[in-house]
PDB file of C-alpha atoms and ligand atoms in Angstrom:
ATOM      1  CA  MET A1316       0.000   0.000   0.000  1.00 81.00           C
ATOM      2  CA  ARG A1317       1.396   3.330  -1.060  1.00 85.00           C
ATOM      3  CA  LEU A1318       0.508   6.503   0.818  1.00 92.00           C
ATOM      4  CA  LEU A1319       1.037  10.195   0.263  1.00 95.00           C
ATOM      5  CA  LEU A1320       1.841  12.163   3.407  1.00 97.00           C
ATOM      6  CA  LEU A1321       1.455  15.939   3.098  1.00 97.00           C
ATOM      7  CA  GLU A1322       2.786  17.647   6.227  1.00 96.00           C
ATOM      8  CA  ASP A1323       5.019  20.712   6.425  1.00 96.00           C
ATOM      9  CA  GLU A1324       6.326  20.266   9.959  1.00 94.00           C
ATOM     10  CA  GLY A1325       9.470  18.196   9.374  1.00 94.00           C
ATOM     11  CA  ASP A1326       9.672  16.459  12.762  1.00 94.00           C
ATOM     12  CA  LEU A1327       6.017  15.502  12.760  1.00 93.00           C
ATOM     13  CA  ALA A1328       6.219  14.298   9.145  1.00 95.00           C
ATOM     14  CA  THR A1329       9.221  12.094   9.999  1.00 95.00           C
ATOM     15  CA  LEU A1330       7.444  10.674  13.037  1.00 94.00           C
ATOM     16  CA  VAL A1331       4.266   9.864  11.097  1.00 94.00           C
ATOM     17  CA  ALA A1332       6.205   8.511   8.094  1.00 94.00           C
ATOM     18  CA  ASN A1333       8.220   6.197  10.362  1.00 93.00           C
ATOM     19  CA  GLY A1334       5.068   4.970  12.076  1.00 92.00           C
ATOM     20  CA  LEU A1335       3.426   4.266   8.714  1.00 92.00           C
ATOM     21  CA  HIS A1336       6.539   2.450   7.446  1.00 87.00           C
ATOM     22  CA  GLN A1337       6.492   0.266  10.539  1.00 88.00           C
ATOM     23  CA  ALA A1338       2.846  -0.509   9.885  1.00 87.00           C
ATOM     24  CA  GLY A1339       3.854  -1.771   6.437  1.00 83.00           C
ATOM     25  CA  PHE A1340       2.942   1.198   4.221  1.00 86.00           C
ATOM     26  CA  SER A1341       5.274   2.812   1.717  1.00 84.00           C
ATOM     27  CA  VAL A1342       5.157   6.580   2.054  1.00 90.00           C
ATOM     28  CA  ASP A1343       5.879   9.480  -0.299  1.00 92.00           C
ATOM     29  CA  ARG A1344       6.316  12.774   1.526  1.00 95.00           C
ATOM     30  CA  ALA A1345       5.375  16.283   0.440  1.00 96.00           C
ATOM     31  CA  ALA A1346       5.764  19.488   2.451  1.00 97.00           C
ATOM     32  CA  THR A1347       3.779  21.839   0.224  1.00 97.00           C
ATOM     33  CA  LEU A1348       0.526  21.720  -1.744  1.00 96.00           C
ATOM     34  CA  ALA A1349       2.470  22.222  -4.974  1.00 96.00           C
ATOM     35  CA  GLU A1350       4.671  19.191  -4.284  1.00 96.00           C
ATOM     36  CA  ALA A1351       1.636  17.076  -3.380  1.00 96.00           C
ATOM     37  CA  GLU A1352      -0.236  18.143  -6.524  1.00 94.00           C
ATOM     38  CA  GLU A1353       2.783  17.212  -8.636  1.00 92.00           C
ATOM     39  CA  LEU A1354       3.007  13.780  -6.976  1.00 92.00           C
ATOM     40  CA  THR A1355      -0.725  13.042  -7.379  1.00 92.00           C
ATOM     41  CA  ARG A1356      -0.443  13.780 -11.094  1.00 87.00           C
ATOM     42  CA  HIS A1357       2.239  11.129 -11.517  1.00 84.00           C
ATOM     43  CA  PHE A1358       1.415   8.430  -8.993  1.00 84.00           C
ATOM     44  CA  ARG A1359      -1.623   6.489  -7.811  1.00 83.00           C
ATOM     45  CA  TYR A1360      -1.923   6.341  -4.049  1.00 88.00           C
ATOM     46  CA  ASP A1361      -4.009   3.926  -1.992  1.00 87.00           C
ATOM     47  CA  ALA A1362      -4.681   6.653   0.550  1.00 93.00           C
ATOM     48  CA  MET A1363      -3.491  10.129   1.556  1.00 96.00           C
ATOM     49  CA  VAL A1364      -2.782  11.779   4.887  1.00 96.00           C
ATOM     50  CA  LEU A1365      -2.984  15.561   4.648  1.00 95.00           C
ATOM     51  CA  ASP A1366      -2.297  18.508   6.914  1.00 93.00           C
ATOM     52  CA  ARG A1367      -4.468  21.607   6.421  1.00 90.00           C
ATOM     53  CA  GLY A1368      -2.147  24.465   7.390  1.00 90.00           C
ATOM     54  CA  LEU A1369       0.524  24.452   4.676  1.00 94.00           C
ATOM     55  CA  PRO A1370       2.939  27.186   3.540  1.00 96.00           C
ATOM     56  CA  ASP A1371       1.138  27.523   0.188  1.00 96.00           C
ATOM     57  CA  GLY A1372      -2.461  27.016   1.277  1.00 93.00           C
ATOM     58  CA  ASP A1373      -5.079  24.731   2.805  1.00 91.00           C
ATOM     59  CA  GLY A1374      -4.623  20.967   2.343  1.00 92.00           C
ATOM     60  CA  LEU A1375      -8.344  20.753   1.596  1.00 90.00           C
ATOM     61  CA  SER A1376      -7.842  22.462  -1.755  1.00 91.00           C
ATOM     62  CA  LEU A1377      -5.927  19.371  -2.858  1.00 94.00           C
ATOM     63  CA  VAL A1378      -8.904  17.218  -1.804  1.00 92.00           C
ATOM     64  CA  ARG A1379     -11.240  19.400  -3.830  1.00 87.00           C
ATOM     65  CA  GLY A1380      -9.035  19.126  -6.910  1.00 88.00           C
ATOM     66  CA  LEU A1381      -8.830  15.333  -6.652  1.00 90.00           C
ATOM     67  CA  ARG A1382     -12.577  14.922  -6.219  1.00 86.00           C
ATOM     68  CA  ARG A1383     -13.197  17.148  -9.244  1.00 82.00           C
ATOM     69  CA  ARG A1384     -11.089  14.742 -11.265  1.00 82.00           C
ATOM     70  CA  GLN A1385     -13.289  11.871  -9.971  1.00 80.00           C
ATOM     71  CA  ASP A1386     -10.367  10.642  -7.867  1.00 84.00           C
ATOM     72  CA  THR A1387     -11.849   8.830  -4.855  1.00 87.00           C
ATOM     73  CA  THR A1388      -8.579   7.996  -3.067  1.00 91.00           C
ATOM     74  CA  PRO A1389      -9.389   7.805   0.680  1.00 93.00           C
ATOM     75  CA  ILE A1390      -8.138  10.900   2.504  1.00 94.00           C
ATOM     76  CA  LEU A1391      -7.430  11.352   6.195  1.00 95.00           C
ATOM     77  CA  VAL A1392      -6.968  14.961   7.258  1.00 92.00           C
ATOM     78  CA  LEU A1393      -4.621  15.771  10.153  1.00 88.00           C
ATOM     79  CA  THR A1394      -5.177  19.149  11.642  1.00 79.00           C
ATOM     80  CA  ALA A1395      -4.614  21.458  14.538  1.00 75.00           C
ATOM     81  CA  ARG A1396      -8.002  23.013  13.917  1.00 66.00           C
ATOM     82  CA  ASP A1397     -10.430  21.199  16.169  1.00 67.00           C
ATOM     83  CA  ASP A1398     -13.305  23.544  15.575  1.00 70.00           C
ATOM     84  CA  LEU A1399     -16.524  21.666  14.721  1.00 70.00           C
ATOM     85  CA  ASP A1400     -17.136  23.889  11.670  1.00 74.00           C
ATOM     86  CA  ASP A1401     -13.642  23.094  10.372  1.00 72.00           C
ATOM     87  CA  ARG A1402     -14.266  19.391  10.683  1.00 72.00           C
ATOM     88  CA  ILE A1403     -17.653  19.604   8.924  1.00 74.00           C
ATOM     89  CA  ASP A1404     -16.074  21.800   6.257  1.00 75.00           C
ATOM     90  CA  GLY A1405     -13.367  19.190   5.663  1.00 75.00           C
ATOM     91  CA  LEU A1406     -15.817  16.337   5.334  1.00 77.00           C
ATOM     92  CA  ASN A1407     -18.071  18.392   3.049  1.00 73.00           C
ATOM     93  CA  ARG A1408     -15.139  19.097   0.805  1.00 76.00           C
ATOM     94  CA  GLY A1409     -14.420  15.443   0.233  1.00 82.00           C
ATOM     95  CA  ALA A1410     -12.144  14.321   3.081  1.00 88.00           C
ATOM     96  CA  ASP A1411     -13.073  10.871   4.404  1.00 89.00           C
ATOM     97  CA  ASP A1412     -11.907  11.191   7.976  1.00 90.00           C
ATOM     98  CA  TYR A1413     -10.409  13.692  10.347  1.00 88.00           C
ATOM     99  CA  LEU A1414      -7.845  13.481  13.125  1.00 89.00           C
ATOM    100  CA  VAL A1415      -7.080  16.415  15.412  1.00 87.00           C
ATOM    101  CA  LYS A1416      -3.511  17.083  16.584  1.00 85.00           C
ATOM    102  CA  PRO A1417      -2.030  15.886  18.850  1.00 87.00           C
ATOM    103  CA  PHE A1418      -2.891  12.327  17.876  1.00 90.00           C
ATOM    104  CA  ALA A1419      -1.472   8.882  18.613  1.00 92.00           C
ATOM    105  CA  LEU A1420       0.331   7.195  15.717  1.00 92.00           C
ATOM    106  CA  SER A1421      -1.592   4.007  16.385  1.00 92.00           C
ATOM    107  CA  GLU A1422      -4.816   5.911  15.717  1.00 93.00           C
ATOM    108  CA  VAL A1423      -3.538   7.230  12.367  1.00 94.00           C
ATOM    109  CA  VAL A1424      -2.748   3.663  11.334  1.00 93.00           C
ATOM    110  CA  ALA A1425      -6.079   2.294  12.605  1.00 92.00           C
ATOM    111  CA  ARG A1426      -8.080   4.981  10.789  1.00 93.00           C
ATOM    112  CA  LEU A1427      -6.159   4.485   7.561  1.00 93.00           C
ATOM    113  CA  ARG A1428      -6.802   0.761   7.683  1.00 89.00           C
ATOM    114  CA  ALA A1429     -10.512   1.446   8.258  1.00 90.00           C
ATOM    115  CA  LEU A1430     -10.593   3.823   5.256  1.00 90.00           C
ATOM    116  CA  LEU A1431      -8.809   1.302   3.062  1.00 86.00           C
ATOM    117  CA  ARG A1432     -11.436  -1.315   3.878  1.00 82.00           C
ATOM    118  CA  ARG A1433     -14.248   0.976   2.701  1.00 76.00           C
ATOM    119  CA  PRO A1434     -15.458   0.989  -0.876  1.00 67.00           C
ATOM    120  CA  HIS A1435     -14.080   4.140  -2.496  1.00 59.00           C
ATOM    121  CA  SER A1436     -17.415   5.258  -3.837  1.00 50.00           C
ATOM    122  CA  ALA A1437     -18.544   6.685  -0.491  1.00 45.00           C
ATOM    123  CA  VAL A1438     -17.367  10.114  -1.614  1.00 49.00           C
ATOM    124  CA  ASP A1439     -19.672  12.530  -3.381  1.00 54.00           C
ATOM    125  CA  CYS A1440     -17.713  13.428  -6.489  1.00 69.00           C
ATOM    126  CA  VAL A1441     -18.566  15.807  -9.242  1.00 81.00           C
ATOM    127  CA  LEU A1442     -20.835  13.820 -11.566  1.00 85.00           C
ATOM    128  CA  SER A1443     -20.046  14.017 -15.242  1.00 87.00           C
ATOM    129  CA  LEU A1444     -20.922  12.671 -18.663  1.00 90.00           C
ATOM    130  CA  GLY A1445     -19.273  13.950 -21.819  1.00 89.00           C
ATOM    131  CA  ASP A1446     -19.229  17.755 -21.666  1.00 92.00           C
ATOM    132  CA  LEU A1447     -21.716  17.829 -18.803  1.00 94.00           C
ATOM    133  CA  ALA A1448     -20.797  18.096 -15.109  1.00 92.00           C
ATOM    134  CA  PHE A1449     -22.768  18.580 -11.909  1.00 91.00           C
ATOM    135  CA  ASP A1450     -21.364  19.164  -8.427  1.00 86.00           C
ATOM    136  CA  PRO A1451     -23.742  17.636  -5.823  1.00 76.00           C
ATOM    137  CA  ASP A1452     -22.270  19.883  -3.090  1.00 73.00           C
ATOM    138  CA  THR A1453     -22.568  23.269  -4.765  1.00 80.00           C
ATOM    139  CA  ARG A1454     -25.509  22.220  -7.049  1.00 84.00           C
ATOM    140  CA  GLN A1455     -23.659  23.889  -9.927  1.00 91.00           C
ATOM    141  CA  ALA A1456     -24.047  22.438 -13.420  1.00 95.00           C
ATOM    142  CA  GLU A1457     -21.527  23.069 -16.170  1.00 94.00           C
ATOM    143  CA  VAL A1458     -21.385  22.432 -19.899  1.00 95.00           C
ATOM    144  CA  ASP A1459     -17.844  22.355 -21.242  1.00 91.00           C
ATOM    145  CA  GLY A1460     -16.608  23.990 -18.029  1.00 90.00           C
ATOM    146  CA  LYS A1461     -19.084  26.898 -18.317  1.00 93.00           C
ATOM    147  CA  PRO A1462     -21.688  27.228 -15.543  1.00 95.00           C
ATOM    148  CA  ILE A1463     -25.344  26.998 -16.567  1.00 96.00           C
ATOM    149  CA  SER A1464     -28.198  28.256 -14.466  1.00 96.00           C
ATOM    150  CA  LEU A1465     -30.746  25.652 -13.352  1.00 95.00           C
ATOM    151  CA  SER A1466     -33.683  25.801 -10.951  1.00 93.00           C
ATOM    152  CA  VAL A1467     -33.467  23.598  -7.838  1.00 88.00           C
ATOM    153  CA  LEU A1468     -35.805  21.047  -9.421  1.00 90.00           C
ATOM    154  CA  GLU A1469     -33.937  21.046 -12.747  1.00 95.00           C
ATOM    155  CA  GLY A1470     -30.656  20.521 -10.868  1.00 93.00           C
ATOM    156  CA  ASN A1471     -32.188  17.630  -8.936  1.00 89.00           C
ATOM    157  CA  ALA A1472     -33.461  16.021 -12.139  1.00 93.00           C
ATOM    158  CA  LEU A1473     -30.062  16.385 -13.795  1.00 95.00           C
ATOM    159  CA  GLU A1474     -28.367  14.834 -10.757  1.00 90.00           C
ATOM    160  CA  ILE A1475     -30.685  11.794 -10.861  1.00 89.00           C
ATOM    161  CA  LEU A1476     -30.058  11.309 -14.596  1.00 93.00           C
ATOM    162  CA  LEU A1477     -26.279  11.737 -14.226  1.00 90.00           C
ATOM    163  CA  ARG A1478     -26.078   9.256 -11.353  1.00 84.00           C
ATOM    164  CA  ARG A1479     -27.631   6.674 -13.677  1.00 85.00           C
ATOM    165  CA  ALA A1480     -26.071   7.943 -16.901  1.00 86.00           C
ATOM    166  CA  GLY A1481     -26.550   5.515 -19.774  1.00 85.00           C
ATOM    167  CA  LYS A1482     -29.379   3.703 -17.973  1.00 88.00           C
ATOM    168  CA  VAL A1483     -33.109   4.338 -18.086  1.00 93.00           C
ATOM    169  CA  VAL A1484     -34.537   6.102 -15.032  1.00 92.00           C
ATOM    170  CA  ARG A1485     -38.196   5.129 -14.622  1.00 92.00           C
ATOM    171  CA  ARG A1486     -40.614   8.040 -14.469  1.00 91.00           C
ATOM    172  CA  THR A1487     -42.218   6.825 -11.220  1.00 87.00           C
ATOM    173  CA  GLN A1488     -38.756   6.620  -9.668  1.00 84.00           C
ATOM    174  CA  MET A1489     -37.966  10.149 -10.840  1.00 88.00           C
ATOM    175  CA  GLU A1490     -41.260  11.552  -9.585  1.00 86.00           C
ATOM    176  CA  GLN A1491     -40.726   9.941  -6.181  1.00 78.00           C
ATOM    177  CA  SER A1492     -37.225  11.412  -5.913  1.00 78.00           C
ATOM    178  CA  LEU A1493     -38.176  14.871  -7.173  1.00 83.00           C
ATOM    179  CA  TYR A1494     -41.456  15.615  -5.445  1.00 80.00           C
ATOM    180  CA  ASP A1495     -42.431  15.318  -1.778  1.00 70.00           C
ATOM    181  CA  SER A1496     -45.017  12.628  -1.136  1.00 63.00           C
ATOM    182  CA  GLY A1497     -47.617  15.245  -0.156  1.00 67.00           C
ATOM    183  CA  THR A1498     -47.161  17.313  -3.307  1.00 71.00           C
ATOM    184  CA  VAL A1499     -49.935  17.107  -5.861  1.00 74.00           C
ATOM    185  CA  ILE A1500     -48.257  16.938  -9.248  1.00 79.00           C
ATOM    186  CA  GLY A1501     -49.858  17.250 -12.654  1.00 83.00           C
ATOM    187  CA  SER A1502     -49.676  14.289 -15.011  1.00 82.00           C
ATOM    188  CA  ASN A1503     -47.259  16.195 -17.241  1.00 90.00           C
ATOM    189  CA  SER A1504     -45.168  17.970 -14.547  1.00 91.00           C
ATOM    190  CA  LEU A1505     -42.189  15.724 -15.176  1.00 93.00           C
ATOM    191  CA  GLU A1506     -42.424  16.163 -18.975  1.00 94.00           C
ATOM    192  CA  VAL A1507     -42.470  19.921 -18.550  1.00 95.00           C
ATOM    193  CA  LEU A1508     -39.468  19.806 -16.226  1.00 96.00           C
ATOM    194  CA  ILE A1509     -37.495  17.546 -18.592  1.00 97.00           C
ATOM    195  CA  HIS A1510     -38.437  19.786 -21.524  1.00 97.00           C
ATOM    196  CA  ARG A1511     -37.037  22.846 -19.713  1.00 97.00           C
ATOM    197  CA  LEU A1512     -33.851  20.977 -18.767  1.00 97.00           C
ATOM    198  CA  ARG A1513     -33.373  19.799 -22.371  1.00 96.00           C
ATOM    199  CA  ARG A1514     -33.736  23.357 -23.676  1.00 97.00           C
ATOM    200  CA  LYS A1515     -31.116  24.630 -21.226  1.00 97.00           C
ATOM    201  CA  LEU A1516     -28.659  21.873 -22.154  1.00 96.00           C
ATOM    202  CA  ASP A1517     -29.291  22.565 -25.864  1.00 95.00           C
ATOM    203  CA  ALA A1518     -28.869  26.301 -25.402  1.00 96.00           C
ATOM    204  CA  ALA A1519     -25.512  25.703 -23.676  1.00 96.00           C
ATOM    205  CA  GLY A1520     -24.444  23.552 -26.642  1.00 94.00           C
ATOM    206  CA  SER A1521     -24.181  20.286 -24.714  1.00 95.00           C
ATOM    207  CA  ALA A1522     -23.554  17.122 -26.709  1.00 92.00           C
ATOM    208  CA  CYS A1523     -25.561  15.145 -24.125  1.00 94.00           C
ATOM    209  CA  ALA A1524     -29.231  14.390 -24.679  1.00 94.00           C
ATOM    210  CA  ILE A1525     -32.117  13.368 -22.432  1.00 96.00           C
ATOM    211  CA  VAL A1526     -33.842  10.640 -24.406  1.00 94.00           C
ATOM    212  CA  THR A1527     -37.468   9.705 -23.720  1.00 95.00           C
ATOM    213  CA  VAL A1528     -37.940   5.942 -23.545  1.00 94.00           C
ATOM    214  CA  ARG A1529     -41.644   5.465 -24.268  1.00 92.00           C
ATOM    215  CA  GLY A1530     -43.587   3.824 -21.482  1.00 91.00           C
ATOM    216  CA  LEU A1531     -40.529   3.673 -19.245  1.00 93.00           C
ATOM    217  CA  GLY A1532     -38.759   6.915 -18.458  1.00 95.00           C
ATOM    218  CA  TYR A1533     -35.690   8.931 -19.385  1.00 96.00           C
ATOM    219  CA  LEU A1534     -32.113   8.259 -20.302  1.00 94.00           C
ATOM    220  CA  LEU A1535     -29.193  10.676 -20.339  1.00 95.00           C
ATOM    221  CA  GLN A1536     -26.594   9.860 -22.951  1.00 93.00           C
ATOM    222  CA  PRO A1537     -23.908  11.486 -25.062  1.00 89.00           C
ATOM    223  CA  MET A1538     -25.420  12.203 -28.489  1.00 78.00           C
ATOM    224  CA  PRO A1539     -24.017   9.983 -31.223  1.00 67.00           C
ATOM    225  CA  PRO A1540     -21.868  11.911 -33.696  1.00 58.00           C
ATOM    226  CA  LEU A1541     -23.804  12.822 -36.888  1.00 55.00           C
TER     227      LEU A1541
HETATM  228 CA1  LIG B2948       1.116  22.598   9.139  1.00 87.04          CA
END
């Protein structure tokens, strides 16, 4: 198992690296965000251990970048910030677990092993298909990297379709996910919503299409080249 350790305090980094070696991990060390970004572009890691307070920024920005690239490598954040908001912020931005300094080495190892046992898909990544992307955290949709403006309901519909891209989503399933059980919806509410979403994707020049599968539901797919 190969790990990336991003920690700028030399003594602490050496201590943690030694502990991880002893636990049987191989460890690459980085002391700045820039170094870590360079390493993650060239190597695949089984997990990462990141500090937040770094000379060139917040370790969480690396997490954000990885998740945007659909990289679900498990990430354990080590930090001196023990504020509840900081911890929630870290988890919201794609970290998998959090450990507040000072910590015991044995706990770092135990938490890493727990993360490595988990399926990697637990992280909410940016969803994408072809030129289309949707960030479930910020609810922002993009076509070819350019933001498009969607209503809450349109964003929700796009998210459902993207999560099952290439597969048919049944209309009953979509209605149940989109509308509260108490809401009275018209028989064509979903059609109208899909129609609006299609027009926005078209207007933004997306090469993805929402296909109606008669009697079943909808399917989001990249349009075949003409
Ligand atoms: Ca630091």
